[in-house]
XYZ file of C-alpha atoms in Angstrom:
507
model
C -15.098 93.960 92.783
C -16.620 92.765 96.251
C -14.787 89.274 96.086
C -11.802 87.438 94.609
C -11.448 84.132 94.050
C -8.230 82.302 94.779
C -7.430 78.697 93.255
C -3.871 77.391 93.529
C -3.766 73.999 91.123
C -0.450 72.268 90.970
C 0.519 71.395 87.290
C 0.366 67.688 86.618
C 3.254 65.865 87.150
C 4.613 62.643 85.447
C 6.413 61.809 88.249
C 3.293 61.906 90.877
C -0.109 62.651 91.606
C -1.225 66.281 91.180
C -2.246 68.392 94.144
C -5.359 70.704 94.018
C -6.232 72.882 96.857
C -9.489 75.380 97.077
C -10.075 78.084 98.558
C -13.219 79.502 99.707
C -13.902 82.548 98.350
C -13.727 85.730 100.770
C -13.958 89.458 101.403
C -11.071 92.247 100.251
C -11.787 93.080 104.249
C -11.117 89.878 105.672
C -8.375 89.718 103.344
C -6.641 92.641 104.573
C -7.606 91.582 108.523
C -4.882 90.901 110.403
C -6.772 87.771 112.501
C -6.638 86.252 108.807
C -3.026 87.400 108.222
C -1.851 85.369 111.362
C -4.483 81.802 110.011
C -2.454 82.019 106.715
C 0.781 82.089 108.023
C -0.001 80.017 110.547
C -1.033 77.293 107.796
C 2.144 78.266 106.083
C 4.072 76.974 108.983
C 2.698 74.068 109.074
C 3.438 72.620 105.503
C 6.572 70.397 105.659
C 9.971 70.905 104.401
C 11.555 69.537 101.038
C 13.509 67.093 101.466
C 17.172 67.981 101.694
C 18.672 65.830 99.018
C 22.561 66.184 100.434
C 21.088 64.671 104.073
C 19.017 62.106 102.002
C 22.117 61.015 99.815
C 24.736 60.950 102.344
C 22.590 58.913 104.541
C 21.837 56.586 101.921
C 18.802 56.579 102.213
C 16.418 56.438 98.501
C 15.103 59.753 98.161
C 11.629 60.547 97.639
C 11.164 61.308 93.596
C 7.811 63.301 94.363
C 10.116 66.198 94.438
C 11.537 67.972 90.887
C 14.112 69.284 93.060
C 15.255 66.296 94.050
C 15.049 64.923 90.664
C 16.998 67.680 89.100
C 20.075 67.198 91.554
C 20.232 63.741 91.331
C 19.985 64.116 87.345
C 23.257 67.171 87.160
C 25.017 64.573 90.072
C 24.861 62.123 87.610
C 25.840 64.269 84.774
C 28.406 65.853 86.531
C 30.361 62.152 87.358
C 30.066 60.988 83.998
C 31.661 64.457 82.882
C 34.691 63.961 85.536
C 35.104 60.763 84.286
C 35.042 61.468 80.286
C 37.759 63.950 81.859
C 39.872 62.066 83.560
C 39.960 59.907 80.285
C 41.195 62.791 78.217
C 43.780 63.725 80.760
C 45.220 59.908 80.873
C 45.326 59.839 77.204
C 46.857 63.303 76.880
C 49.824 62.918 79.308
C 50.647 58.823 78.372
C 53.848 58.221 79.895
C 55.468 62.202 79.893
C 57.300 62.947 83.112
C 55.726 65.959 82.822
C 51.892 65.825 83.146
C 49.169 68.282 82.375
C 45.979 68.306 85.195
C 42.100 68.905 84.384
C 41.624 69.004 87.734
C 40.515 72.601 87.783
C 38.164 71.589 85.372
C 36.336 69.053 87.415
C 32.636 69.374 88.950
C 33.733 68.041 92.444
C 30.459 67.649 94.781
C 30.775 67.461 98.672
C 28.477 65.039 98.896
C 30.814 62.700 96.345
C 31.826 59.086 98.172
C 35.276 60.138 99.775
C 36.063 55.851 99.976
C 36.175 55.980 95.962
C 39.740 55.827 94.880
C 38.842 57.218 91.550
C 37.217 60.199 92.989
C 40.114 60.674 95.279
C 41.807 63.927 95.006
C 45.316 63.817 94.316
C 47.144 66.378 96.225
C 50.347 66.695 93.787
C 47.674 67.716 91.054
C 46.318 70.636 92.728
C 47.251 73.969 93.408
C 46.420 74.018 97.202
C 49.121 71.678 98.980
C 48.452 71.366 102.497
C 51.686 69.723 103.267
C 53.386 72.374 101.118
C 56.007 74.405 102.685
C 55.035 78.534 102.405
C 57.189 80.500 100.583
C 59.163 83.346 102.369
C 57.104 86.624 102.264
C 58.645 89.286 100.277
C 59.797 92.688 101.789
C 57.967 95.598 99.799
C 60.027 98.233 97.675
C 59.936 100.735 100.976
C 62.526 98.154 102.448
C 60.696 97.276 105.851
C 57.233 96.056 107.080
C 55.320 97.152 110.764
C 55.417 100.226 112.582
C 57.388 101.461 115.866
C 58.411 98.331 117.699
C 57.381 95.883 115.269
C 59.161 97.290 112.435
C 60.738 94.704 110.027
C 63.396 95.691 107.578
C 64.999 93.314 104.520
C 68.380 92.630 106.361
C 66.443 91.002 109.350
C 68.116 87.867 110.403
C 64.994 85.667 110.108
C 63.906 87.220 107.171
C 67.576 87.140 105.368
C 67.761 83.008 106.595
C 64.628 82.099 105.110
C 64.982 83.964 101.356
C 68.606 82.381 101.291
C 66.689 79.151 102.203
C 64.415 79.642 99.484
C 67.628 80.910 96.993
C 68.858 77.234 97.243
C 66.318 75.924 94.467
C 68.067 77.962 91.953
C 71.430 75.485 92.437
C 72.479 73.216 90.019
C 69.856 70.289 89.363
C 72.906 67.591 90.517
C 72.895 69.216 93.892
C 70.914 68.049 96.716
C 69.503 71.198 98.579
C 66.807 69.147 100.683
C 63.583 70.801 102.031
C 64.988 73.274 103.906
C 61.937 75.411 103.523
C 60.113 72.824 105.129
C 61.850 72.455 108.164
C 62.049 76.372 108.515
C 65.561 76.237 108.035
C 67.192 79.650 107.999
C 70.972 80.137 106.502
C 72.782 82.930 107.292
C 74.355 84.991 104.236
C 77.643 83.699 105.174
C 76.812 79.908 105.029
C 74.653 80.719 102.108
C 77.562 82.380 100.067
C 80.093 79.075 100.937
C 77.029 76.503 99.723
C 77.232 79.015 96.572
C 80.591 78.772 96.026
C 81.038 75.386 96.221
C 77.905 74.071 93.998
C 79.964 76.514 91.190
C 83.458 74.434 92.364
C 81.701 71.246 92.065
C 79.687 72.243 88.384
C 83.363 73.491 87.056
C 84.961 70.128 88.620
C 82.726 68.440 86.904
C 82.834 69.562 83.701
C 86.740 69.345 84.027
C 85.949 65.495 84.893
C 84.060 65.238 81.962
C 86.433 66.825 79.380
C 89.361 65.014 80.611
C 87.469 61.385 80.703
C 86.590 62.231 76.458
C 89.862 63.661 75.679
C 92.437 61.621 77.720
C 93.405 58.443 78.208
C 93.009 57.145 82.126
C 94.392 54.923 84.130
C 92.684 51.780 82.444
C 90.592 53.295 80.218
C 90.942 54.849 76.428
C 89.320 58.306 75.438
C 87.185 57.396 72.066
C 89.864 58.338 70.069
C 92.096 55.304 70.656
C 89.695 53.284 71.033
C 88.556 53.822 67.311
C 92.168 53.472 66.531
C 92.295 49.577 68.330
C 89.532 48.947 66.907
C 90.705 49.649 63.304
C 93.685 47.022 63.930
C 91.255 44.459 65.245
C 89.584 45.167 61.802
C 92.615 45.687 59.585
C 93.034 41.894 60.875
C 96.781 43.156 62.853
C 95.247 41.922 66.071
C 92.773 39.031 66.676
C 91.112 40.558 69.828
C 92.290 42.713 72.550
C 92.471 41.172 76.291
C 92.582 43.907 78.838
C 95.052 46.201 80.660
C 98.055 44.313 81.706
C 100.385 47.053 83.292
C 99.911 50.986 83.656
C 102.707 53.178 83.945
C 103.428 57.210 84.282
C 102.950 57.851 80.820
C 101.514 55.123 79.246
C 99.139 52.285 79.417
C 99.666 48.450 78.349
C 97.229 45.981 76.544
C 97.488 42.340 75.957
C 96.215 41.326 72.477
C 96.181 38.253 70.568
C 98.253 38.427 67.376
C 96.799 38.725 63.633
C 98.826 39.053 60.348
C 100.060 41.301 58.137
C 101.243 41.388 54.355
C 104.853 42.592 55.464
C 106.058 41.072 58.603
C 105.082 38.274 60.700
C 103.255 39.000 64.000
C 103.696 37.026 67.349
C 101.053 35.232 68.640
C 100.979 37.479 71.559
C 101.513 40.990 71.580
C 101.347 44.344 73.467
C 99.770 47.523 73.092
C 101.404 50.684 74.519
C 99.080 53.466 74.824
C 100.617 56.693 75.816
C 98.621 59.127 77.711
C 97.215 61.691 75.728
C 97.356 63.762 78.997
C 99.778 66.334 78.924
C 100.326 65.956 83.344
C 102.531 63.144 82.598
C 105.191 64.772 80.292
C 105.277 68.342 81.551
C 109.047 67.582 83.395
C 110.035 65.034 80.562
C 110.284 67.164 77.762
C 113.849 67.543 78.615
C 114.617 63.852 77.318
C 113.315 64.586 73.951
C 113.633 68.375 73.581
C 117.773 68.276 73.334
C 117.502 64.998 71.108
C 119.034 65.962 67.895
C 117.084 62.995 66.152
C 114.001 65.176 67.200
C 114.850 68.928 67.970
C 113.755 70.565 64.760
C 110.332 68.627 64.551
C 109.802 69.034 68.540
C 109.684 72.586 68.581
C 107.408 73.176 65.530
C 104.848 70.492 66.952
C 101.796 71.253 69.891
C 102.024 69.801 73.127
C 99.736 66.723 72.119
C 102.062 65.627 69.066
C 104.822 65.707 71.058
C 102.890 62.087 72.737
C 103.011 60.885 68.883
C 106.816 61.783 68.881
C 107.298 60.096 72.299
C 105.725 56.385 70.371
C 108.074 56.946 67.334
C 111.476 57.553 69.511
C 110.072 54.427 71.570
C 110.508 52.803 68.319
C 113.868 53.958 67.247
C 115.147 52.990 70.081
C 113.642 49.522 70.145
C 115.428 49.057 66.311
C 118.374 50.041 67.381
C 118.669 47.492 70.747
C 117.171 44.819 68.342
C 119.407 45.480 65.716
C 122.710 44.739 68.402
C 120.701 41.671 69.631
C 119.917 42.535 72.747
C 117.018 40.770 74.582
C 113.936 43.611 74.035
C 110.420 44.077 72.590
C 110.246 43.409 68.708
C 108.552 46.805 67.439
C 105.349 45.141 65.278
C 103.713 48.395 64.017
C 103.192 52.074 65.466
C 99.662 53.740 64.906
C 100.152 57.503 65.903
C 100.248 57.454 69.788
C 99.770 53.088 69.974
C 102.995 51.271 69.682
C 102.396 47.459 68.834
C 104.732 45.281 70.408
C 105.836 41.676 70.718
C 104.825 40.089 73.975
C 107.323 39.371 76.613
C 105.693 36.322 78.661
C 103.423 33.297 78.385
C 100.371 32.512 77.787
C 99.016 35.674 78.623
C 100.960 35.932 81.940
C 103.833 38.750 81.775
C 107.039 37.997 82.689
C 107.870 39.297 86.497
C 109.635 42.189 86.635
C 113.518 41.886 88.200
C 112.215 43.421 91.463
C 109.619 40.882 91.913
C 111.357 38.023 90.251
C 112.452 35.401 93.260
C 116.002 34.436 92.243
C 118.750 32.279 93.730
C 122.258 33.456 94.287
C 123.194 31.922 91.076
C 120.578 33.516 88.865
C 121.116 36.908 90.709
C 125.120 36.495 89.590
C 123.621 35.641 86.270
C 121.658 38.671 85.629
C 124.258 40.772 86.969
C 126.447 40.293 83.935
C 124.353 39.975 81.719
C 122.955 43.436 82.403
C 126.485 44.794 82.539
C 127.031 43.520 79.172
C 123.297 45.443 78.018
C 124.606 48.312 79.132
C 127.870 47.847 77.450
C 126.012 47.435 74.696
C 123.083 50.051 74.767
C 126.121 52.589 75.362
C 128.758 51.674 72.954
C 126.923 49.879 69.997
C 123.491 51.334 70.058
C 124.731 54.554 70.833
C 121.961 54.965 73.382
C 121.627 56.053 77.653
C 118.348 54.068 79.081
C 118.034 57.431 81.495
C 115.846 55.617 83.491
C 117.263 51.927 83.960
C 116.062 50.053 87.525
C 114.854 47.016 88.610
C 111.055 47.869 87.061
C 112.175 48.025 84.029
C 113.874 44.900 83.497
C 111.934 41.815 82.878
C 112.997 38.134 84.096
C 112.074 35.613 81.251
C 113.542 32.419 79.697
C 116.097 32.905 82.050
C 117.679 35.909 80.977
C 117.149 40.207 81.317
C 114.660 41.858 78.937
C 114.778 45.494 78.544
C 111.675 47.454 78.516
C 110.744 51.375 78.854
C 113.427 53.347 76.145
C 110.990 55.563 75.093
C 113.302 58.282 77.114
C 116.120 56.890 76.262
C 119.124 59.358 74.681
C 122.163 59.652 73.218
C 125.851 60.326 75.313
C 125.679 63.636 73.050
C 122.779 64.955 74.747
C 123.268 68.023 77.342
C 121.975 65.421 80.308
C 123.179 61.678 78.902
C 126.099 61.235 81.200
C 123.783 62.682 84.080
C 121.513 60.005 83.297
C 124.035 56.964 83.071
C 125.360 57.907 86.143
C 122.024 57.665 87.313
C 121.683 54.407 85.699
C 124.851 52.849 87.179
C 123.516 54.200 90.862
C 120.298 51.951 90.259
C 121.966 49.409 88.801
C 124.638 48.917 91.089
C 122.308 49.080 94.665
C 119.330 46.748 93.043
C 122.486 44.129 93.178
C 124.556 44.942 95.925
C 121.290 44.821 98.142
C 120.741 41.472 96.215
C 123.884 39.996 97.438
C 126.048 39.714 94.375
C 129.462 40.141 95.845
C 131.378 40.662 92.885
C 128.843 44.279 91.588
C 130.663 47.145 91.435
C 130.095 50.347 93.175
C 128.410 53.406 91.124
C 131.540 54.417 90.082
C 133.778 51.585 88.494
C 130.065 50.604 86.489
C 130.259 54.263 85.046
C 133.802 54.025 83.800
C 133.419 50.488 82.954
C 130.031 50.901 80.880
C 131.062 54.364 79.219
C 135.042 53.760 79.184
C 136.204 56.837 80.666
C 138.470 56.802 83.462
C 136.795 59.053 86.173
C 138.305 59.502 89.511
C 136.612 60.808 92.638
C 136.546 60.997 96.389
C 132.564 61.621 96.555
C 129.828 61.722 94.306
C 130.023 65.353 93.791
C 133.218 65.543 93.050
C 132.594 63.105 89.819
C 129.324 64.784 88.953
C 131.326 67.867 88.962
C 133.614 66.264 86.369
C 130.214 64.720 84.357
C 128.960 68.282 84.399
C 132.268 69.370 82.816
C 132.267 66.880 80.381
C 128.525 67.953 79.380
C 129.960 71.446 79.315
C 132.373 70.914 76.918
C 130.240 68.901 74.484
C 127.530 71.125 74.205
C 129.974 74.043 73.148
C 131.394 71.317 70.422
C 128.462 70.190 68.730
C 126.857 73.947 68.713
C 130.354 74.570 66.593
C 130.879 71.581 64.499
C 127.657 69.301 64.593
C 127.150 66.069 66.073
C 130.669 64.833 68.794
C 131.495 61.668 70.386
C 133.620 61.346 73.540
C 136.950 59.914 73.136
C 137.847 56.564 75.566
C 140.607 58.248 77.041
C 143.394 60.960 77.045
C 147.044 61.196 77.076
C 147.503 63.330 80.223
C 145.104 61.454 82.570
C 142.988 64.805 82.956
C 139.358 64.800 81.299
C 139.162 63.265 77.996
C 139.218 65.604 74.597
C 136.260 65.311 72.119
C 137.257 64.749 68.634
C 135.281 65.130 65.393
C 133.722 62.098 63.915
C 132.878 62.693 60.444
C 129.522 60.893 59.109
């Protein structure tokens, strides 16, 4: 074959006008010559370049479409946007509302040449993986223990290295404790601070939880635990109470409610009443068993019950106590109805205003004289009718109203029989006494004469522990009685003027 014949014809194209180029026909020899081997590519040189379709977008320029290159790019662009979008979609719809959200953003055909100004092509840097403002992680030491050679050797207990992986440790605490970013400031804890942070997010979880359990199980200062509160409720519903008020008085052991009055089949109920909630925390009774524990009324059933009945026992002597003072008239709460650990009580006040206590209660000289008796006689009384010791009479727990004492609090109140109830008069007789002395009643009697006078024994001493000495005596030789014939009384007085005998009083 002396010659070839070389056409190059462009396919037609819908998009522009087909180009046809010739060439001459020529030699295999001046093929293969290398003066035509430098004309070609010399010619080659010379055509022009596509067009580069990033440089024409991003210069916003409209590209030329005589180019299927161009065409196709601008065509999979397209595609591509619509296909981020449709995503985008999906991944709204998916997540809704959730907290926790799922990304497609690893999914998405992201071009450079994209307009970075579009906030809906803006790349949100919590939804991908590479964080630029994201603290690094402390590198790990391998299973040999250290890292380098020679000088630059690196073992695990390095100080740098130990400070940031305790750094890093911190995100395992408790989700209610605020660790900060210490991995982004390059903080670095030693293992001592370390262990005390440790120890004290445990503290604080246990503290908690002891929070917790006590706020569902116990009554608070002014609060209920659910318990009682279902129980007020069911008066309220039962129609015994109209409404409750609020907290009018808290104490050491229990907690007081004022409460509008309802009515019941069996008794009338006051307008007004009170509601006294003993704490159902044990705290408050752990040293005041003693009052209760020695009470023959309640020995047998106190020492079969748990610790928690013993509060329901502490409501019910409140209200045996109460029956007996009301039953020898003397000015107290009228017992209304007693739900497990609530006692309902008659209100001592006014239009929901409680009656001042005797401490804060301004009186004259005359009213002060006044009271004085009259809670001599209450004593008498509570001693010698009711057969009861308050064991913890004062000025706060005797109310001014109507012009006359009220006697509150008797829920620890005993009988003279018990191992401590001349311990505790005497105690009474001491607060009793001072509250009025200080007060200026001239004609109160020292601790004493109020002893002998409210108890009628005839006590004699220089000091006060020479007549405790003869109380504790007295105790003595009652408690050996009643373990040998039952339940004693003391006698008024004796023949020989030394301490007085204990008889026998039949029932």
């Amino acid at each position: 074959m002396d010659q070839i014949g070389i056409t190059a014809e462009g396919p037609k194209s819908p998009w522009g006008a087909t180009t046809t180029k010739v060439v001459s026909p020529c030699s295999l020899a001046d093929v293969m010559s290398e003066q035509l081997a430098k004309q070609l590519d010399e010619e080659s040189n010379a055509f022009p370049d596509s067009p580069d379709v990033n440089a024409a977008l991003d210069a916003g320029e409209e590209p030329e479409t005589d180019c299927d290159l161009m065409l196709a790019q601008m065509l999979q662009m397209q595609f591509d946007k619509e296909f981020d979008s449709q995503l985008r979609t999906e991944e709204k719809k998916l997540n809704g509302d959730s907290k926790l959200s799922i990304s497609f953003e690893n999914y998405r055909m992201v071009h450079p040449y994209e307009d970075s100004d579009s906030s809906e092509d803006e790349v949100d840097w919590q939804d991908t993986r590479h964080d630029p403002y994201k603290a690094d992680k402390p590198t790990t030491t391998p299973r040999k223990g250290f890292t380098g050679k020679g000088k630059n050797i690196t073992t695990k207990h390095d100080e740098v290295v130990c400070g940031r992986k305790n750094t890093a440790r911190m995100d395992n605490f408790a989700p209610e404790i605020n660790v900060g970013d210490g991995l982004g400031m390059d903080l670095k804890l030693s293992n001592q601070v370390y262990n005390s942070l440790k120890q004290h997010c445990y503290s604080e979880q246990r503290r908690s939880a002891r929070l917790h359990d006590k706020k569902e199980h116990s009554t608070a200062e002014q609060a209920v635990d659910p318990r009682t509160r279902l129980l007020m409720y069911k008066m309220v519903n039962a129609g015994v109470l109209e409404n409750i008020n609020g907290c009018i008085s808290t104490g050491k052991e229990s907690v007081v409610f004022h409460a509008d009055g309802g009515s019941m089949e069996e008794k009338a109920v006051p307008d007004e009443c009170v509601l006294k909630v003993f704490k159902t925390t044990l705290n408050e009774f752990k040293n005041r068993d003693k009052y209760i524990k020695d009470d023959y009324r309640f020995k047998e059933r106190f020492s079969k019950l748990n610790p928690r009945k013993v509060i329901r026992l502490w409501a019910e002597k409140e209200m045996h106590n109460l029956a007996r003072m009301k039953k020898a008239d003397i000015p107290c709460p009228e017992v209304v109805v007693l739900k497990k650990h609530i006692l309902v009580m008659s209100f001592i006040g006014k239009d929901h205003v409680p009656a001042p206590k005797l401490k804060e209660a301004m009186l004259g000289s005359e009213d002060m004289n006044r009271a004085y008796y009259q809670v001599l006689h209450m004593m008498q009384q509570l001693y010698q009718e009711c057969n009861l010791v308050h064991a913890d009479l004062s000025e706060y727990n005797m109310l001014w109203h109507q012009g006359k004492v009220w006697l509150i609090d008797v829920s620890q109140s005993v009988e003279p029989n018990h191992p401590h109830g001349l311990e505790f008069l005497f105690r009474d007789c001491r607060n009793v006494a001072t509250f009025f002395q200080k007060g200026g009643v001239s004609e109160a009697m020292n601790v004493y004469e109020l002893f002998n006078v409210v108890s009628g024994l005839q006590l004699s001493g220089d000091s006060e522990a020479d007549f405790l000495a003869q109380i504790e005596a007295l105790e003595k030789m009652n408690e050996d009685h009643v373990q040998r014939r039952g339940k004693k009384t003391y006698s008024s007085s004796t023949s020989d003027g030394g301490p007085p005998l204990l008889h026998h009083e039949d029932d």
